[in-house]
């Protein structure tokens, strides 16, 4: 059926003198084995999988007061989250022509809310994000970022893809309540006290099985269909059960929904408020806490931004079948530059650094192969500024099921790694497991780089390690001990 869709769309593109033909040629849709309908569907699925960020990013950033006691407004954060994600994702689709979508990075916004604003104000913190973005743009434009990318061994690139697959599957399990923390004993457990005891988690299980069946049967739009069905099921359950949310600050419901209850909102449309655009102080943090301490914060932001995005792009490109044998993918320099611009724009609008989202893999799994899908996702993000209350209806448990399915797809790439040489298998293993266990793509990459360099050097294979890998590994060592260094500088 997918082939018929593709042939029909291709015929339309070739025989029409209008925009479809232009779209096909500009985005190289047919040459990448895709179709306009397939790209539109993939773009929609990517947005649905990522839509939670429109609600979650304001919750994270708006939930913390800065060192001066100031906080960011939720409605304003919702507006700029959709604005920046939409504009940058469309720009990425047009420039890089890849099916990746960008939005406020969860690792970055959490770091800002938990750590950075305990030392500086929000406007000063966003100034640091802008500086981080400028550095990322320079590294991309000069080719340094591409050179580092080329220095990474093929086995580690594949391991990054597999690790991301495990990571997003773990995110899905946690967001659905299928895996939870334990009050004592093992770090994680199944559901609550070792069993599935909540209706929202049951929705996740049903969605996971449904999406798995649809994907296995090659049903076009299987992931999107599963998410929609799960959302409808969740709304029916909520209408009768009247569940709360796990994180409700007044009366949390341990058996409730993760983020928001799937109910029809009283207000569907709301005008966006862009007051936060331009609310940043570029050098205020350096005056408040000193040059050395502020520089360490920038260093942390750059390392997190740089390698999270590089690892995510690697995994997504492999999932889309766009990587060449040497691990490269089309328009890599443009992709790196636009991703850096996303950081600048995110800081400039107080939306936090925008980076490539691993959740976009859901759109790729649905067939997206070109930048047209990214443009569709970006347009939907812009539309979301006006329909933020309606987007909140989609329960995180529905999107979580899609993440687990996509993670399973990405893990299959492990077949390309020759695990017979322990010099390879140990760094590969450490890369894959560190990502989900530390909830960080950058941590997994860093552990993989350092272990690869040291093991090869100590087993008389140091000549096989690119000098840039040594440089980056040394940087990661500083990154991993940044806490004690910051304490010393602060003292």
Short mmCIF file of C-alpha atoms in Angstrom, two decimals:
data_model
loop_
_atom_site.label_atom_id
_atom_site.label_comp_id
_atom_site.label_asym_id
_atom_site.label_seq_id
_atom_site.Cartn_x
_atom_site.Cartn_y
_atom_site.Cartn_z
CA UNK A 1 0.00 0.00 0.00
CA UNK A 2 2.87 2.35 0.82
CA UNK A 3 4.38 1.65 -2.62
CA UNK A 4 1.06 2.51 -4.28
CA UNK A 5 0.94 5.78 -2.33
CA UNK A 6 4.46 6.58 -3.43
CA UNK A 7 3.78 5.81 -7.10
CA UNK A 8 0.60 7.87 -7.05
CA UNK A 9 2.32 10.85 -5.39
CA UNK A 10 5.31 10.61 -7.71
CA UNK A 11 3.03 10.57 -10.75
CA UNK A 12 1.26 13.67 -9.44
CA UNK A 13 4.58 15.39 -8.86
CA UNK A 14 5.92 14.55 -12.32
CA UNK A 15 2.79 15.40 -14.31
CA UNK A 16 1.91 18.66 -12.57
CA UNK A 17 3.49 21.98 -13.45
CA UNK A 18 2.60 23.36 -10.02
CA UNK A 19 4.11 23.10 -6.57
CA UNK A 20 4.16 19.29 -6.20
CA UNK A 21 6.79 19.01 -8.94
CA UNK A 22 8.83 21.77 -7.38
CA UNK A 23 8.59 20.13 -3.99
CA UNK A 24 9.75 16.81 -5.38
CA UNK A 25 12.79 18.34 -7.05
CA UNK A 26 13.73 20.69 -4.21
CA UNK A 27 13.51 18.10 -1.43
CA UNK A 28 14.70 15.15 -3.57
CA UNK A 29 11.62 13.21 -2.52
CA UNK A 30 11.52 10.61 -5.30
CA UNK A 31 15.29 10.11 -5.37
CA UNK A 32 15.17 9.18 -1.67
CA UNK A 33 12.44 6.63 -2.27
CA UNK A 34 9.69 8.66 -0.65
CA UNK A 35 6.49 10.45 -1.70
CA UNK A 36 4.78 13.70 -0.81
CA UNK A 37 2.03 11.86 1.04
CA UNK A 38 4.61 9.84 2.94
CA UNK A 39 6.50 13.00 3.93
CA UNK A 40 3.34 14.73 5.12
CA UNK A 41 2.37 11.69 7.16
CA UNK A 42 5.86 11.43 8.66
CA UNK A 43 5.88 15.12 9.53
CA UNK A 44 2.55 14.82 11.31
CA UNK A 45 3.68 11.75 13.26
CA UNK A 46 6.91 13.49 14.31
CA UNK A 47 4.91 16.44 15.61
CA UNK A 48 2.46 14.24 17.49
CA UNK A 49 5.38 12.39 19.10
CA UNK A 50 6.99 15.71 20.08
CA UNK A 51 3.88 17.76 20.91
CA UNK A 52 4.33 17.19 24.63
CA UNK A 53 7.29 19.61 24.60
CA UNK A 54 4.85 22.51 24.08
CA UNK A 55 3.44 21.73 27.52
CA UNK A 56 6.46 20.17 29.24
CA UNK A 57 9.03 22.88 28.43
CA UNK A 58 6.94 25.61 30.12
CA UNK A 59 6.41 23.33 33.12
CA UNK A 60 10.16 22.78 33.50
CA UNK A 61 11.30 26.36 32.91
CA UNK A 62 8.34 28.00 34.62
CA UNK A 63 8.61 25.84 37.71
CA UNK A 64 11.88 27.30 38.99
CA UNK A 65 12.68 30.69 40.47
CA UNK A 66 16.05 32.23 39.66
CA UNK A 67 18.59 33.59 42.11
CA UNK A 68 16.65 36.87 42.29
CA UNK A 69 13.30 35.17 42.92
CA UNK A 70 11.98 35.71 39.38
CA UNK A 71 10.09 33.08 37.37
CA UNK A 72 8.97 32.79 33.75
CA UNK A 73 5.30 32.98 32.75
CA UNK A 74 3.74 29.68 31.61
CA UNK A 75 1.62 31.17 28.81
CA UNK A 76 4.53 33.16 27.44
CA UNK A 77 6.77 30.08 27.58
CA UNK A 78 4.16 28.07 25.67
CA UNK A 79 4.14 30.68 22.92
CA UNK A 80 7.91 30.91 22.47
CA UNK A 81 8.35 27.13 22.71
CA UNK A 82 6.10 26.65 19.67
CA UNK A 83 7.49 29.70 17.87
CA UNK A 84 11.16 28.76 18.03
CA UNK A 85 10.57 25.06 17.38
CA UNK A 86 8.43 25.89 14.36
CA UNK A 87 10.76 28.44 12.76
CA UNK A 88 13.97 26.47 13.34
CA UNK A 89 12.48 23.15 12.21
CA UNK A 90 11.26 24.73 8.97
CA UNK A 91 14.67 26.36 8.46
CA UNK A 92 16.33 23.00 9.07
CA UNK A 93 14.05 21.30 6.56
CA UNK A 94 14.76 23.89 3.88
CA UNK A 95 18.53 24.16 4.46
CA UNK A 96 19.53 20.63 5.52
CA UNK A 97 16.64 18.89 3.70
CA UNK A 98 16.61 16.17 6.36
CA UNK A 99 13.56 14.74 8.19
CA UNK A 100 14.72 15.94 11.60
CA UNK A 101 12.72 18.20 13.91
CA UNK A 102 14.04 20.59 16.54
CA UNK A 103 12.58 21.80 19.82
CA UNK A 104 13.68 22.84 23.31
CA UNK A 105 16.11 20.18 24.51
CA UNK A 106 15.01 18.48 27.71
CA UNK A 107 18.52 18.02 29.04
CA UNK A 108 19.33 21.68 28.50
CA UNK A 109 16.14 23.13 29.95
CA UNK A 110 16.39 20.89 33.01
CA UNK A 111 20.01 21.95 33.55
CA UNK A 112 18.98 25.60 33.32
CA UNK A 113 16.04 25.19 35.71
CA UNK A 114 17.80 23.03 38.30
CA UNK A 115 21.36 24.37 38.30
CA UNK A 116 22.06 27.52 36.31
CA UNK A 117 19.33 29.79 37.70
CA UNK A 118 20.45 28.99 41.22
CA UNK A 119 23.46 31.18 40.41
CA UNK A 120 22.16 33.71 37.85
CA UNK A 121 18.86 35.25 36.77
CA UNK A 122 16.73 33.87 33.94
CA UNK A 123 17.72 36.64 31.53
CA UNK A 124 21.39 36.03 32.34
CA UNK A 125 20.97 32.27 31.93
CA UNK A 126 19.40 32.77 28.49
CA UNK A 127 22.34 34.99 27.60
CA UNK A 128 24.63 32.05 28.31
CA UNK A 129 22.46 29.88 26.04
CA UNK A 130 22.86 32.43 23.24
CA UNK A 131 26.66 32.41 23.68
CA UNK A 132 26.57 28.60 23.61
CA UNK A 133 24.64 28.76 20.34
CA UNK A 134 27.08 31.18 18.74
CA UNK A 135 29.96 28.83 19.58
CA UNK A 136 28.03 25.89 18.11
CA UNK A 137 27.39 27.88 14.89
CA UNK A 138 31.08 28.78 14.59
CA UNK A 139 32.14 25.15 15.12
CA UNK A 140 29.68 24.07 12.43
CA UNK A 141 30.53 26.81 9.92
CA UNK A 142 34.31 26.28 10.19
CA UNK A 143 34.02 22.54 9.67
CA UNK A 144 35.41 21.68 13.11
CA UNK A 145 32.21 19.90 14.06
CA UNK A 146 32.27 17.90 10.83
CA UNK A 147 35.93 16.99 11.39
CA UNK A 148 35.13 15.67 14.87
CA UNK A 149 32.21 13.73 13.40
CA UNK A 150 34.56 12.13 10.84
CA UNK A 151 37.05 11.18 13.55
CA UNK A 152 34.53 8.93 15.28
CA UNK A 153 35.01 5.22 14.38
CA UNK A 154 32.18 3.51 12.51
CA UNK A 155 31.49 1.10 15.37
CA UNK A 156 30.98 3.99 17.80
CA UNK A 157 28.65 5.75 15.37
CA UNK A 158 26.50 2.63 15.19
CA UNK A 159 26.70 2.25 18.97
CA UNK A 160 25.42 5.81 19.35
CA UNK A 161 22.41 4.90 17.22
CA UNK A 162 21.71 1.78 19.27
CA UNK A 163 22.23 3.67 22.53
CA UNK A 164 19.76 6.32 21.45
CA UNK A 165 17.28 3.57 20.63
CA UNK A 166 17.65 2.16 24.14
CA UNK A 167 17.47 5.66 25.58
CA UNK A 168 14.23 6.70 23.89
CA UNK A 169 12.67 3.33 24.71
CA UNK A 170 13.61 3.88 28.35
CA UNK A 171 12.13 7.38 28.18
CA UNK A 172 8.92 5.81 26.90
CA UNK A 173 8.85 3.28 29.71
CA UNK A 174 9.42 5.97 32.36
CA UNK A 175 6.98 8.50 30.88
CA UNK A 176 4.26 5.85 30.80
CA UNK A 177 4.77 4.66 34.37
CA UNK A 178 5.72 1.21 33.09
CA UNK A 179 9.07 1.75 34.85
CA UNK A 180 9.23 3.78 38.07
CA UNK A 181 11.63 4.63 40.87
CA UNK A 182 11.60 2.55 44.01
CA UNK A 183 11.59 4.15 47.47
CA UNK A 184 14.37 1.75 48.46
CA UNK A 185 16.27 -1.13 46.89
CA UNK A 186 16.78 -1.30 43.10
CA UNK A 187 16.83 2.06 41.26
CA UNK A 188 13.83 1.10 39.07
CA UNK A 189 10.91 -1.30 39.16
CA UNK A 190 7.99 -2.46 37.03
CA UNK A 191 4.99 -0.14 37.43
CA UNK A 192 4.03 0.37 41.06
CA UNK A 193 5.40 -2.11 43.56
CA UNK A 194 6.28 -4.48 40.74
CA UNK A 195 2.93 -4.57 38.92
CA UNK A 196 0.87 -2.61 36.41
CA UNK A 197 -1.55 -0.88 38.74
CA UNK A 198 -2.71 2.25 36.91
CA UNK A 199 -5.07 2.87 34.01
CA UNK A 200 -2.69 5.33 32.25
CA UNK A 201 0.01 2.65 32.14
CA UNK A 202 -2.58 0.23 30.78
CA UNK A 203 -3.26 2.74 27.99
CA UNK A 204 0.47 2.69 27.23
CA UNK A 205 0.50 -1.12 27.06
CA UNK A 206 -2.52 -1.18 24.72
CA UNK A 207 -0.95 1.52 22.53
CA UNK A 208 2.38 -0.31 22.45
CA UNK A 209 0.77 -3.58 21.36
CA UNK A 210 -1.45 -1.83 18.79
CA UNK A 211 1.39 0.18 17.24
CA UNK A 212 3.60 -2.91 17.23
CA UNK A 213 0.96 -4.91 15.35
CA UNK A 214 0.31 -2.12 12.84
CA UNK A 215 4.01 -1.60 12.16
CA UNK A 216 4.63 -5.35 11.87
CA UNK A 217 1.81 -5.54 9.31
CA UNK A 218 3.28 -2.55 7.41
CA UNK A 219 0.08 -0.52 7.81
CA UNK A 220 0.69 3.04 6.50
CA UNK A 221 0.35 5.53 9.33
CA UNK A 222 0.51 2.76 11.91
CA UNK A 223 2.26 4.87 14.54
CA UNK A 224 -0.11 7.81 14.05
CA UNK A 225 -3.16 5.52 14.11
CA UNK A 226 -1.94 3.95 17.35
CA UNK A 227 -1.42 7.33 19.01
CA UNK A 228 -4.87 8.56 17.96
CA UNK A 229 -6.60 5.38 19.15
CA UNK A 230 -4.73 5.52 22.46
CA UNK A 231 -5.72 9.17 22.93
CA UNK A 232 -9.40 8.37 22.33
CA UNK A 233 -9.17 5.43 24.75
CA UNK A 234 -7.50 7.68 27.34
CA UNK A 235 -10.24 10.30 27.00
CA UNK A 236 -12.94 7.66 27.50
CA UNK A 237 -11.15 6.32 30.60
CA UNK A 238 -10.72 9.81 32.00
CA UNK A 239 -14.40 10.63 31.45
CA UNK A 240 -15.35 7.82 33.84
CA UNK A 241 -12.35 7.52 36.18
CA UNK A 242 -11.62 11.24 36.68
CA UNK A 243 -7.94 10.61 37.38
CA UNK A 244 -5.53 13.29 38.48
CA UNK A 245 -1.89 13.73 37.48
CA UNK A 246 1.22 12.31 39.08
CA UNK A 247 2.89 15.70 39.38
CA UNK A 248 -0.06 17.72 40.63
CA UNK A 249 1.46 20.20 43.14
CA UNK A 250 -1.71 20.29 45.27
CA UNK A 251 -2.91 16.67 45.33
CA UNK A 252 -0.73 14.32 43.26
CA UNK A 253 -2.35 11.13 42.05
CA UNK A 254 0.20 8.27 42.06
CA UNK A 255 -2.05 6.31 39.69
CA UNK A 256 -2.82 9.30 37.51
CA UNK A 257 -1.58 10.62 34.17
CA UNK A 258 2.06 11.59 33.78
CA UNK A 259 1.69 15.13 32.45
CA UNK A 260 -1.92 16.16 31.86
CA UNK A 261 -5.31 14.47 31.99
CA UNK A 262 -6.70 13.78 28.47
CA UNK A 263 -9.84 15.90 28.74
CA UNK A 264 -11.50 18.19 26.22
CA UNK A 265 -10.24 21.64 27.28
CA UNK A 266 -12.61 24.47 28.12
CA UNK A 267 -10.61 26.72 25.79
CA UNK A 268 -9.35 25.36 22.48
CA UNK A 269 -7.76 28.47 20.93
CA UNK A 270 -5.52 30.99 22.71
CA UNK A 271 -3.57 33.93 21.28
CA UNK A 272 0.20 33.57 21.87
CA UNK A 273 2.12 36.09 23.99
CA UNK A 274 5.64 36.75 22.69
CA UNK A 275 6.80 39.03 25.51
CA UNK A 276 9.79 36.78 26.27
CA UNK A 277 11.35 37.29 22.84
CA UNK A 278 14.56 39.27 23.35
CA UNK A 279 14.51 38.88 27.15
CA UNK A 280 18.17 37.92 27.63
CA UNK A 281 21.36 39.50 28.99
CA UNK A 282 24.41 38.39 27.04
CA UNK A 283 27.13 39.13 29.62
CA UNK A 284 25.20 39.60 32.85
CA UNK A 285 26.21 36.17 34.20
CA UNK A 286 29.91 37.03 33.86
CA UNK A 287 29.38 40.13 35.99
CA UNK A 288 27.31 38.30 38.61
CA UNK A 289 29.38 35.14 39.24
CA UNK A 290 32.71 35.93 37.59
CA UNK A 291 34.37 35.01 34.31
CA UNK A 292 35.69 31.58 35.34
CA UNK A 293 32.41 30.30 36.84
CA UNK A 294 30.35 31.62 33.91
CA UNK A 295 32.81 30.07 31.47
CA UNK A 296 32.36 26.68 33.12
CA UNK A 297 28.59 27.00 32.66
CA UNK A 298 29.07 27.83 28.98
CA UNK A 299 31.47 24.89 28.62
CA UNK A 300 28.83 22.55 30.05
CA UNK A 301 26.13 23.95 27.76
CA UNK A 302 28.32 23.62 24.66
CA UNK A 303 29.38 20.06 25.41
CA UNK A 304 25.83 18.96 26.13
CA UNK A 305 24.44 20.74 23.06
CA UNK A 306 27.26 19.68 20.72
CA UNK A 307 27.31 15.97 21.41
CA UNK A 308 23.64 15.41 22.15
CA UNK A 309 22.81 16.85 18.74
CA UNK A 310 25.64 15.06 16.95
CA UNK A 311 24.62 11.73 18.43
CA UNK A 312 20.94 12.29 17.70
CA UNK A 313 21.61 13.27 14.09
CA UNK A 314 23.77 10.18 13.65
CA UNK A 315 21.02 7.93 14.94
CA UNK A 316 18.25 9.58 12.94
CA UNK A 317 20.26 9.59 9.72
CA UNK A 318 20.96 5.88 10.07
CA UNK A 319 17.30 5.19 10.83
CA UNK A 320 16.31 7.04 7.65
CA UNK A 321 18.88 5.17 5.58
CA UNK A 322 20.61 8.43 4.67
CA UNK A 323 24.08 7.69 6.02
CA UNK A 324 26.85 6.76 3.62
CA UNK A 325 29.41 4.04 4.28
CA UNK A 326 31.75 6.53 5.94
CA UNK A 327 29.01 7.56 8.36
CA UNK A 328 28.27 10.94 6.75
CA UNK A 329 24.85 12.20 5.69
CA UNK A 330 23.66 14.85 3.20
CA UNK A 331 24.28 18.55 3.95
CA UNK A 332 25.93 17.79 7.25
CA UNK A 333 27.55 21.22 7.63
CA UNK A 334 24.27 23.03 7.01
CA UNK A 335 22.58 20.75 9.53
CA UNK A 336 25.18 21.57 12.17
CA UNK A 337 24.91 25.33 11.52
CA UNK A 338 21.11 25.43 11.69
CA UNK A 339 21.15 23.36 14.88
CA UNK A 340 23.45 25.99 16.39
CA UNK A 341 21.10 28.74 15.24
CA UNK A 342 18.39 26.86 17.12
CA UNK A 343 20.39 27.32 20.31
CA UNK A 344 20.80 31.04 19.63
CA UNK A 345 17.11 31.48 18.85
CA UNK A 346 16.04 29.44 21.87
CA UNK A 347 18.12 31.55 24.22
CA UNK A 348 17.05 34.77 22.53
CA UNK A 349 13.37 33.89 23.06
CA UNK A 350 13.81 32.35 26.55
CA UNK A 351 12.62 28.99 25.21
CA UNK A 352 15.94 27.30 26.04
CA UNK A 353 18.32 25.87 23.45
CA UNK A 354 16.54 24.18 20.55
CA UNK A 355 18.19 21.04 19.27
CA UNK A 356 17.42 17.98 17.15
CA UNK A 357 14.82 15.86 18.91
CA UNK A 358 15.26 12.11 19.07
CA UNK A 359 11.46 11.80 19.05
CA UNK A 360 11.57 12.75 15.36
CA UNK A 361 12.50 9.11 14.81
CA UNK A 362 8.77 8.38 14.99
CA UNK A 363 8.29 10.35 11.78
CA UNK A 364 11.19 8.57 10.12
CA UNK A 365 9.70 5.24 11.12
CA UNK A 366 6.51 6.41 9.40
CA UNK A 367 8.44 6.96 6.16
CA UNK A 368 9.82 10.52 6.35
CA UNK A 369 13.05 10.87 4.36
CA UNK A 370 13.35 14.55 3.39
CA UNK A 371 13.14 18.08 4.70
CA UNK A 372 9.53 18.35 3.59
CA UNK A 373 8.55 16.28 6.63
CA UNK A 374 10.51 18.68 8.85
CA UNK A 375 8.66 21.63 7.27
CA UNK A 376 5.32 19.96 8.00
CA UNK A 377 6.37 19.41 11.62
CA UNK A 378 7.53 23.02 11.88
CA UNK A 379 4.26 24.40 10.53
CA UNK A 380 2.36 22.31 13.08
CA UNK A 381 4.55 23.73 15.85
CA UNK A 382 3.61 27.24 14.71
CA UNK A 383 -0.05 26.27 14.65
CA UNK A 384 0.36 24.79 18.14
CA UNK A 385 0.94 28.28 19.52
CA UNK A 386 -2.76 28.92 18.99
CA UNK A 387 -3.98 25.45 20.00
CA UNK A 388 -1.78 24.69 23.01
CA UNK A 389 -4.80 23.70 25.16
CA UNK A 390 -5.94 21.17 22.54
CA UNK A 391 -2.48 19.64 22.14
CA UNK A 392 -2.45 19.02 25.87
CA UNK A 393 -5.20 16.45 25.32
CA UNK A 394 -2.70 13.93 23.90
CA UNK A 395 -1.51 11.91 26.92
CA UNK A 396 2.19 11.33 27.30
CA UNK A 397 1.40 7.62 27.67
CA UNK A 398 0.28 7.50 24.00
CA UNK A 399 3.46 9.13 22.72
CA UNK A 400 5.55 6.95 25.03
CA UNK A 401 4.37 3.80 23.23
CA UNK A 402 5.56 5.22 19.92
CA UNK A 403 8.99 5.94 21.43
CA UNK A 404 9.39 2.33 22.59
CA UNK A 405 8.51 1.00 19.12
CA UNK A 406 10.94 3.39 17.45
CA UNK A 407 13.62 2.48 19.97
CA UNK A 408 13.20 -1.17 19.03
CA UNK A 409 13.69 -0.27 15.39
CA UNK A 410 16.90 1.62 16.11
CA UNK A 411 18.42 -1.14 18.25
CA UNK A 412 18.39 -3.49 15.23
CA UNK A 413 21.38 -1.51 13.88
CA UNK A 414 23.60 -3.42 16.32
CA UNK A 415 23.94 -6.13 13.69
CA UNK A 416 26.45 -3.90 11.88
CA UNK A 417 28.97 -3.99 14.75
CA UNK A 418 31.63 -6.70 14.90
CA UNK A 419 31.74 -7.51 18.60
CA UNK A 420 34.48 -10.16 18.31
CA UNK A 421 37.25 -7.68 19.23
CA UNK A 422 36.98 -6.62 22.88
CA UNK A 423 38.74 -3.34 22.06
CA UNK A 424 35.59 -2.56 20.12
CA UNK A 425 32.92 -4.37 22.08
CA UNK A 426 33.60 -2.77 25.48
CA UNK A 427 33.49 0.90 24.34
CA UNK A 428 30.47 0.06 22.19
CA UNK A 429 28.72 -1.56 25.14
CA UNK A 430 29.55 1.34 27.47
CA UNK A 431 28.24 3.84 24.90
CA UNK A 432 24.94 1.99 24.52
CA UNK A 433 24.15 1.39 28.18
CA UNK A 434 25.40 4.72 29.58
CA UNK A 435 22.84 6.72 27.60
CA UNK A 436 19.69 5.24 29.16
CA UNK A 437 21.26 4.65 32.58
CA UNK A 438 22.39 8.28 32.95
CA UNK A 439 19.54 9.77 30.91
CA UNK A 440 22.03 11.57 28.64
CA UNK A 441 23.19 11.02 25.07
CA UNK A 442 26.25 13.18 25.70
CA UNK A 443 27.33 11.03 28.67
CA UNK A 444 27.16 7.89 26.55
CA UNK A 445 29.21 9.47 23.79
CA UNK A 446 31.80 10.72 26.27
CA UNK A 447 32.22 7.35 27.99
CA UNK A 448 32.49 5.67 24.60
CA UNK A 449 35.12 8.10 23.31
CA UNK A 450 37.29 7.94 26.43
CA UNK A 451 37.15 4.14 26.75
CA UNK A 452 37.84 3.67 23.02
CA UNK A 453 40.92 5.88 23.13
CA UNK A 454 42.36 4.43 26.34
CA UNK A 455 41.74 0.75 25.54
CA UNK A 456 43.21 1.07 22.05
CA UNK A 457 46.24 2.99 23.35
CA UNK A 458 46.91 0.54 26.17
CA UNK A 459 46.61 -2.46 23.87
CA UNK A 460 49.19 -1.07 21.42
CA UNK A 461 46.61 0.18 18.93
CA UNK A 462 46.90 3.85 19.76
CA UNK A 463 47.76 4.70 16.16
CA UNK A 464 44.22 3.69 15.23
CA UNK A 465 42.79 6.51 17.36
CA UNK A 466 42.32 9.80 15.48
CA UNK A 467 44.04 12.72 17.20
CA UNK A 468 40.77 14.63 17.31
CA UNK A 469 39.24 11.79 19.30
CA UNK A 470 41.97 12.29 21.88
CA UNK A 471 41.23 16.02 22.05
CA UNK A 472 37.50 15.46 22.45
CA UNK A 473 38.09 12.71 25.02
CA UNK A 474 40.21 15.11 27.08
CA UNK A 475 37.37 17.61 26.86
CA UNK A 476 34.94 14.98 28.09
CA UNK A 477 37.17 14.25 31.07
CA UNK A 478 36.82 17.92 32.05
CA UNK A 479 33.09 17.70 31.37
CA UNK A 480 32.69 14.72 33.70
CA UNK A 481 34.54 16.44 36.56
CA UNK A 482 33.01 19.87 36.00
CA UNK A 483 31.27 19.71 39.39
CA UNK A 484 34.46 19.60 41.49
CA UNK A 485 36.11 22.15 39.17
CA UNK A 486 33.18 24.53 39.60
CA UNK A 487 33.32 24.01 43.37
CA UNK A 488 37.04 24.85 43.41
CA UNK A 489 36.51 27.94 41.28
CA UNK A 490 33.57 28.97 43.43
CA UNK A 491 35.58 28.48 46.57
#
